[in-house]
Backbone as a chain_set.jsonl record, in Angstrom:
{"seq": "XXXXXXXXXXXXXXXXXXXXXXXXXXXXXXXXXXXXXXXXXXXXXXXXXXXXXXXXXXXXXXXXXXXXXXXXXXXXXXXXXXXXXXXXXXXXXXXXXXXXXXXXXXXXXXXXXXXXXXXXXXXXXXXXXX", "coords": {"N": [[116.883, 76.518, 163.449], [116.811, 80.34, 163.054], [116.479, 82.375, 160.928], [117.645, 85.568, 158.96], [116.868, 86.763, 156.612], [117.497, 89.688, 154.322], [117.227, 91.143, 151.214], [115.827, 93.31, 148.795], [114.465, 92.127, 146.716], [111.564, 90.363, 146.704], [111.016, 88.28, 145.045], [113.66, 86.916, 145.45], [114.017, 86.288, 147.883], [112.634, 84.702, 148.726], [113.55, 82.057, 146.859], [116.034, 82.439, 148.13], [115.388, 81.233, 150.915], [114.351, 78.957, 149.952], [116.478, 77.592, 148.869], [118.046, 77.359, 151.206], [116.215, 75.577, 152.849], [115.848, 73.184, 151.424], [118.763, 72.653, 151.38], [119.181, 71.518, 153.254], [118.937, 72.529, 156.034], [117.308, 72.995, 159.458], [114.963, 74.695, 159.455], [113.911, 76.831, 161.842], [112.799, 79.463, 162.284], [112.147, 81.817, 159.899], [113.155, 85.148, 159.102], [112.257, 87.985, 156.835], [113.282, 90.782, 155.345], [113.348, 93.885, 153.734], [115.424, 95.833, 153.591], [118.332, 97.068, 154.085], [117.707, 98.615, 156.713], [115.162, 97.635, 157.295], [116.213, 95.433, 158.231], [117.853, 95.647, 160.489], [115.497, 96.567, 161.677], [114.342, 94.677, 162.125], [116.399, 92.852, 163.607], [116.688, 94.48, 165.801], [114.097, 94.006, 167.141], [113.803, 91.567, 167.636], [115.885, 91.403, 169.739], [115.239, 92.917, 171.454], [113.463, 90.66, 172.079], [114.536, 89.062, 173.511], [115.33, 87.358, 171.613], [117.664, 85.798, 169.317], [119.671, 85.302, 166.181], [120.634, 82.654, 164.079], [122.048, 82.775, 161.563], [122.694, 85.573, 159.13], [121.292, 86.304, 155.841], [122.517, 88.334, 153.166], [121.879, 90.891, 150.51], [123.896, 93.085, 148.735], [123.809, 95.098, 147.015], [120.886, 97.049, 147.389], [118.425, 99.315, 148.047], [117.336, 102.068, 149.78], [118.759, 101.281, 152.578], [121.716, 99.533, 151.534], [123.916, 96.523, 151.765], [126.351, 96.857, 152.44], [126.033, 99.348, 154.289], [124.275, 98.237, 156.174], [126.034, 95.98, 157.907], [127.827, 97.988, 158.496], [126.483, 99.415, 160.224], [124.883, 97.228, 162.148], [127.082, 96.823, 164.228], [127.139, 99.16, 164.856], [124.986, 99.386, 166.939], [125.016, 97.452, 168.065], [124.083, 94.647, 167.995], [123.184, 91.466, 167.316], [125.588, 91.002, 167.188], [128.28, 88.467, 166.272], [126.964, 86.917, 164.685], [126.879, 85.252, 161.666], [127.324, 86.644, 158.999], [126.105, 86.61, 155.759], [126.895, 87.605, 152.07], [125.463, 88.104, 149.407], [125.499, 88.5, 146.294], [125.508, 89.958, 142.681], [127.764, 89.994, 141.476], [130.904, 88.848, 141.723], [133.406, 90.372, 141.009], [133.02, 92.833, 141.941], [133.467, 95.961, 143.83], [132.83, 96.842, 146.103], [132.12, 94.129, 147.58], [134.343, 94.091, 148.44], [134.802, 95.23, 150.511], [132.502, 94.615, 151.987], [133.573, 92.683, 153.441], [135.572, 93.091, 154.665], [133.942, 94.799, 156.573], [132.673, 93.001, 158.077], [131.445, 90.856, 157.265], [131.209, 87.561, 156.641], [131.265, 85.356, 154.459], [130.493, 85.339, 151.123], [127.754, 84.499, 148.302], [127.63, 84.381, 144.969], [125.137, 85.517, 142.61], [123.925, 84.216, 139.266], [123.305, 81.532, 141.399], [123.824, 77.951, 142.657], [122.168, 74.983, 144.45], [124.239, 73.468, 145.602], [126.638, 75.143, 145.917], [125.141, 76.922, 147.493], [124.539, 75.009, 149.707], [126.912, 74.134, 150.16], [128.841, 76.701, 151.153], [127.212, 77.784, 153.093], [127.18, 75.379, 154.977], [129.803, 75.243, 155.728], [130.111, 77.679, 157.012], [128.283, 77.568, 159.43], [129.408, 75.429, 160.705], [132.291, 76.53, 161.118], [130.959, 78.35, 163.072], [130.391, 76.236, 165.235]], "CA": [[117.68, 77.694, 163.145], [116.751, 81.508, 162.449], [117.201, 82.959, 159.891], [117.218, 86.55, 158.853], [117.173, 87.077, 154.859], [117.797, 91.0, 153.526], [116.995, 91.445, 149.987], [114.946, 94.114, 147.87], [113.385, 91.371, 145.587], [110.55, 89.239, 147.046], [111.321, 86.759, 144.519], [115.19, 86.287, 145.347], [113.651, 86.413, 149.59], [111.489, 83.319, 148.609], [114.682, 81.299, 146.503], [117.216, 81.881, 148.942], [114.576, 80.352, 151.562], [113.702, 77.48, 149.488], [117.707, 77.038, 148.96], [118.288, 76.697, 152.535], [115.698, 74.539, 153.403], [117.059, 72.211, 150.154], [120.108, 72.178, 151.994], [118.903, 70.352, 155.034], [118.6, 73.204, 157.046], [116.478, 73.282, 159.742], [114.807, 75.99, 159.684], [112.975, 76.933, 162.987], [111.708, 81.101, 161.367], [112.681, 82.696, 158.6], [111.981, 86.695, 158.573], [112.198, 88.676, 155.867], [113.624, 92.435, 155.19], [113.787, 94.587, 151.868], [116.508, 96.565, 152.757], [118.753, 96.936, 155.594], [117.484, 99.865, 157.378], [114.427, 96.952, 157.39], [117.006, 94.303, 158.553], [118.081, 96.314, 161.172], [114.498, 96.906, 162.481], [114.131, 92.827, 162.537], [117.448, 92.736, 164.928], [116.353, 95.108, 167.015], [112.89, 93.565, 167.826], [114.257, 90.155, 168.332], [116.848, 91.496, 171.048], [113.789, 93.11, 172.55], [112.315, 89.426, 172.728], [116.002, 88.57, 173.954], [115.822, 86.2, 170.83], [118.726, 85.597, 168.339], [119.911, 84.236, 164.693], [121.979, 82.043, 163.522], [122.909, 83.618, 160.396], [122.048, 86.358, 158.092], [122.13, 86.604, 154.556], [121.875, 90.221, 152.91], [121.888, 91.32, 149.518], [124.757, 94.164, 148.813], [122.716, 96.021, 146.456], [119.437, 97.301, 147.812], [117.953, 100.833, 148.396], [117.092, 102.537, 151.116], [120.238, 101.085, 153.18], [122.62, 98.78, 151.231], [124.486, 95.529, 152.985], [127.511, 97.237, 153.105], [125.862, 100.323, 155.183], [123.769, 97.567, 157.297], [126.951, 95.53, 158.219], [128.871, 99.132, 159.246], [125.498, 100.297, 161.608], [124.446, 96.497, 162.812], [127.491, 96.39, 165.602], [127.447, 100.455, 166.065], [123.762, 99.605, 167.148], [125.161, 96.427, 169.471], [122.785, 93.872, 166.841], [123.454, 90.176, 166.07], [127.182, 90.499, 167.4], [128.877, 87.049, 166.474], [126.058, 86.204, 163.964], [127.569, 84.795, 160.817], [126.317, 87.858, 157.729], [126.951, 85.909, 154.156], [126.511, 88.627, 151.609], [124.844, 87.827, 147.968], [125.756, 89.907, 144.901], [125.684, 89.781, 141.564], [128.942, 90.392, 140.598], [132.2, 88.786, 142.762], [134.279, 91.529, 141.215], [132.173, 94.489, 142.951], [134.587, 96.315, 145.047], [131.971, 96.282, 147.349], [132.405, 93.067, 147.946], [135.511, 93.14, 149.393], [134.528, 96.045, 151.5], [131.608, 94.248, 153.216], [134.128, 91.688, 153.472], [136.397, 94.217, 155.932], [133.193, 95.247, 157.404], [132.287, 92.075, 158.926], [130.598, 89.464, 156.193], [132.201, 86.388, 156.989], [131.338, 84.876, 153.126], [129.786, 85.443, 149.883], [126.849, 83.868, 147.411], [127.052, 85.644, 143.652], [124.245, 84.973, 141.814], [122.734, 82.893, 140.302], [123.793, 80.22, 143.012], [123.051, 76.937, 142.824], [121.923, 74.662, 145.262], [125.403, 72.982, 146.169], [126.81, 76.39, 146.253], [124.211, 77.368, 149.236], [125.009, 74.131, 150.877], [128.947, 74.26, 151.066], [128.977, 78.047, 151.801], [126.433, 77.917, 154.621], [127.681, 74.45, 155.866], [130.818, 75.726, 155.988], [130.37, 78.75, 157.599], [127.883, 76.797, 160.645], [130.432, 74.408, 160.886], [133.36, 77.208, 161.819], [130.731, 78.98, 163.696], [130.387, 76.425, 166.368]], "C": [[116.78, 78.888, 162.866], [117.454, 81.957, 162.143], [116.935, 84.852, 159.588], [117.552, 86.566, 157.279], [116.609, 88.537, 154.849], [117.823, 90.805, 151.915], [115.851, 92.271, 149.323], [113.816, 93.508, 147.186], [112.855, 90.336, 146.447], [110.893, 87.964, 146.96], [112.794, 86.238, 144.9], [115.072, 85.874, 146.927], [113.657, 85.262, 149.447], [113.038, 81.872, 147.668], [115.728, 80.964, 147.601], [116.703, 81.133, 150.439], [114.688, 79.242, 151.281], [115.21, 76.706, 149.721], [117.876, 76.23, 149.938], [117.774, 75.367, 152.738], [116.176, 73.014, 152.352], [118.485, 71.818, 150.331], [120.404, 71.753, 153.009], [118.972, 70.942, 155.812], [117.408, 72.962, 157.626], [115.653, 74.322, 160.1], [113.396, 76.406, 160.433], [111.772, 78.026, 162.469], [112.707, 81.476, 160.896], [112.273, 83.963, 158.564], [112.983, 86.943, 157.367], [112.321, 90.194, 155.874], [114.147, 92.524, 153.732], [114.72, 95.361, 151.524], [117.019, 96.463, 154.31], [118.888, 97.622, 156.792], [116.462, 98.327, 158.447], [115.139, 95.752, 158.596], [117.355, 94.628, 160.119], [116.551, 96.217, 162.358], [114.439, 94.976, 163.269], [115.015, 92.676, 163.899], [116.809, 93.134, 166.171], [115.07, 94.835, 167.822], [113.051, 91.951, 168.271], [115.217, 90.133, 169.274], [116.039, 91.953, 172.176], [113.111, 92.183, 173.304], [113.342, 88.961, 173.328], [116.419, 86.908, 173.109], [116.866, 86.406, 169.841], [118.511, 84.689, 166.968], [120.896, 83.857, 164.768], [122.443, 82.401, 162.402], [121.978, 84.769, 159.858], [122.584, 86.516, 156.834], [121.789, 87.64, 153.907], [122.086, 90.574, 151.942], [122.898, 92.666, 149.87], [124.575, 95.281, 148.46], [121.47, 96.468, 146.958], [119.305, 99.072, 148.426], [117.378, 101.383, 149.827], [118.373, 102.547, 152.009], [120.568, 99.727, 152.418], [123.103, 97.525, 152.296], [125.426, 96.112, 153.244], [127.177, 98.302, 154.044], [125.368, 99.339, 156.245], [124.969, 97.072, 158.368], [128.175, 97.065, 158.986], [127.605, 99.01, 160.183], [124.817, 99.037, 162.049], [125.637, 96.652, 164.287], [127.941, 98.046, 166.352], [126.392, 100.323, 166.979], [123.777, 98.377, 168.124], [123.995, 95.346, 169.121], [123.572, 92.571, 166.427], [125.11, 90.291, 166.282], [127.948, 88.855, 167.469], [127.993, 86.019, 165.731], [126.774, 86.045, 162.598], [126.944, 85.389, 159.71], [127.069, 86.778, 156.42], [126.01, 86.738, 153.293], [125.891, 88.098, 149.844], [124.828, 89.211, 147.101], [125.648, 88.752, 143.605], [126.882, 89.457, 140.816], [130.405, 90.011, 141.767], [133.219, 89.426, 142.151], [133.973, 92.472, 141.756], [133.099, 94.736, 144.061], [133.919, 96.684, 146.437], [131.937, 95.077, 148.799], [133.438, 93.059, 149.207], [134.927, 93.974, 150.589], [133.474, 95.726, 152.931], [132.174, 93.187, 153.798], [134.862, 92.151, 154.742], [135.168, 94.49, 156.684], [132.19, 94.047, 158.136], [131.715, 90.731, 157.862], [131.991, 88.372, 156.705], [131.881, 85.27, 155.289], [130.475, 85.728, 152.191], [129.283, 84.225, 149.354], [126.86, 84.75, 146.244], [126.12, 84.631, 142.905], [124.499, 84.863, 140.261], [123.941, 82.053, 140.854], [123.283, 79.239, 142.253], [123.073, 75.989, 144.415], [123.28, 74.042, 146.291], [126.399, 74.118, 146.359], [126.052, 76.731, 147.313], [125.07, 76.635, 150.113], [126.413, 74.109, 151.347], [128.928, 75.743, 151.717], [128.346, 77.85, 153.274], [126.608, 77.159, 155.269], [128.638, 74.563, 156.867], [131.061, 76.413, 157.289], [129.582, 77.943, 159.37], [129.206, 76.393, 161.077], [131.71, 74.983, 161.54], [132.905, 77.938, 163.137], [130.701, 77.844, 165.17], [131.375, 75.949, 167.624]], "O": [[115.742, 78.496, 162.333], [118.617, 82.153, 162.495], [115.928, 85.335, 160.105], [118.708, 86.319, 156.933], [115.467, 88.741, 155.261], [118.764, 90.109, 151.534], [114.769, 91.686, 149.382], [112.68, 93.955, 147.025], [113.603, 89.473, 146.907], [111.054, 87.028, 147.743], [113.049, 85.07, 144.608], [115.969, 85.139, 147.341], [114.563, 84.587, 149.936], [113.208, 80.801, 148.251], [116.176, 79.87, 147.947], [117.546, 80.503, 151.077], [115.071, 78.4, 152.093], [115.364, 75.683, 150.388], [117.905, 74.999, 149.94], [118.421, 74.322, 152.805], [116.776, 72.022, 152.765], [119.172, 71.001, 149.719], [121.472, 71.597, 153.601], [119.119, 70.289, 156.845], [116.426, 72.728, 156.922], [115.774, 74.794, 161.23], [112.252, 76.379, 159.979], [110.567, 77.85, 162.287], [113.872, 81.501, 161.292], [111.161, 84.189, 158.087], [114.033, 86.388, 157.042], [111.429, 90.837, 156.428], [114.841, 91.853, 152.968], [115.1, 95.724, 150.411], [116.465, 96.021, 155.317], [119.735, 97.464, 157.671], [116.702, 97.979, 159.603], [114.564, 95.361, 159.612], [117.08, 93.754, 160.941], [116.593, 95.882, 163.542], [114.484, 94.437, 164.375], [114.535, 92.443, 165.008], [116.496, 92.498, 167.177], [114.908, 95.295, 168.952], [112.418, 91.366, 169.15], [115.537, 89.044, 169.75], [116.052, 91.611, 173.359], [112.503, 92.284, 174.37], [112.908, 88.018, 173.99], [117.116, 85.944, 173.424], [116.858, 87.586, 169.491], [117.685, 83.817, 166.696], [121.91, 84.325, 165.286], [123.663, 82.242, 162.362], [120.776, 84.87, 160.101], [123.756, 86.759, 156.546], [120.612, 87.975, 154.039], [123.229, 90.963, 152.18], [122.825, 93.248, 150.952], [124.893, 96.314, 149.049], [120.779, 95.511, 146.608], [120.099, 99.723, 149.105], [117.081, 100.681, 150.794], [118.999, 103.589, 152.2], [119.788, 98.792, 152.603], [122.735, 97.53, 153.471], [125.674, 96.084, 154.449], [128.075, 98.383, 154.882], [125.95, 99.461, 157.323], [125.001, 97.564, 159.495], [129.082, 96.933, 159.808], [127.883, 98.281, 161.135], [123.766, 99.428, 162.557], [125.105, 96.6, 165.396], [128.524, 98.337, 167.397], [126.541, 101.025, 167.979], [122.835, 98.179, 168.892], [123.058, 95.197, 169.905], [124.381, 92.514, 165.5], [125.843, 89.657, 165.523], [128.118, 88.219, 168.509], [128.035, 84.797, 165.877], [127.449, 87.058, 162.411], [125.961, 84.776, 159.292], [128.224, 86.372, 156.298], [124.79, 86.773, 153.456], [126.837, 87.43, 149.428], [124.384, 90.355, 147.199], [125.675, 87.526, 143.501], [126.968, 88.803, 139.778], [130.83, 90.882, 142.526], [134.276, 89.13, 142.709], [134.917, 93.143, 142.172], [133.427, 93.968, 144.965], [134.44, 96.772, 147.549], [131.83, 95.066, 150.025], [133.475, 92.481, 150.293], [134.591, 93.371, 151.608], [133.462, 96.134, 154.092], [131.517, 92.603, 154.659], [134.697, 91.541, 155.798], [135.469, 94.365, 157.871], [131.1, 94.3, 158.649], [131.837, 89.575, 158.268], [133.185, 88.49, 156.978], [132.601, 84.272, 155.282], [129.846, 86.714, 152.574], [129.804, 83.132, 149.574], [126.23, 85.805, 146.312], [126.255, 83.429, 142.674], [125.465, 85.55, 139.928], [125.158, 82.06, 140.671], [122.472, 79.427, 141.347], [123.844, 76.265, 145.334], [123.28, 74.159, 147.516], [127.167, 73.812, 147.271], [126.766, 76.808, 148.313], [125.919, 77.041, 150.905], [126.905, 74.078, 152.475], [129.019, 75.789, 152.944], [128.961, 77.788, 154.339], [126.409, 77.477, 156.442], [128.649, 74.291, 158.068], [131.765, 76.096, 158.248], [130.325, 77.821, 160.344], [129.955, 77.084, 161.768], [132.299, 74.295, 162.374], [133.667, 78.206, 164.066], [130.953, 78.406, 166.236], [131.127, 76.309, 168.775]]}, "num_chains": 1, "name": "protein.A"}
């Protein structure tokens, strides 16, 4: 599998990695983006290689560009169409939430997570995707 992980914090990049792989993913490459301007750039150089992901997961909070701005300008930009976005927040009241929810996220992770939390969410979501 590739993966694309969006998040600001290093340390939350490197957890929700470890998660995965703790959840019997196989995980072929993993990149890494700090915000989703960043996330964005990743897409667009792996359509260049005419390679793809199988999911992305993207923090909602983050500077520069947010998940909810990434998720509006990934399918004006024709990026990862039909890739399965699962969004990670802090807070599952954030009206955010729902919003990236309308704007394409196909689930949520609020932190902290635990490990059986990763695994049903992301099982899940595979599992509808194929």
């Amino acid at each position: 599998m590739r993966i694309l992980i969006i998040d600001d914090s290093a340390v939350m990049r490197k957890i929700l990695e470890s998660a995965l792989r703790h959840a019997g993913l196989e995980l072929a490459h993993v990149l890494h983006a700090s915000n989703g301007l960043e996330g964005l750039a990743e897409l667009q150089s792996a359509a260049t290689r005419d390679e793809s992901f199988d999911l992305i997961l993207c923090d909602l909070h983050m500077p520069v560009m947010d998940g909810l701005a990434f998720l509006i300008e990934k399918p004006r930009r024709n990026l990862a169409l039909g890739v399965p976005v699962v969004m990670i927040t802090a807070d599952a009241a954030d009206p955010h939430l729902l919003e990236a929810i309308a704007a394409g996220a196909q689930d949520y992770i609020v932190k902290p997570f635990t490990l059986d939390q990763m695994q049903t969410c992301i099982t899940s979501l595979l599992l509808t995707a194929v």
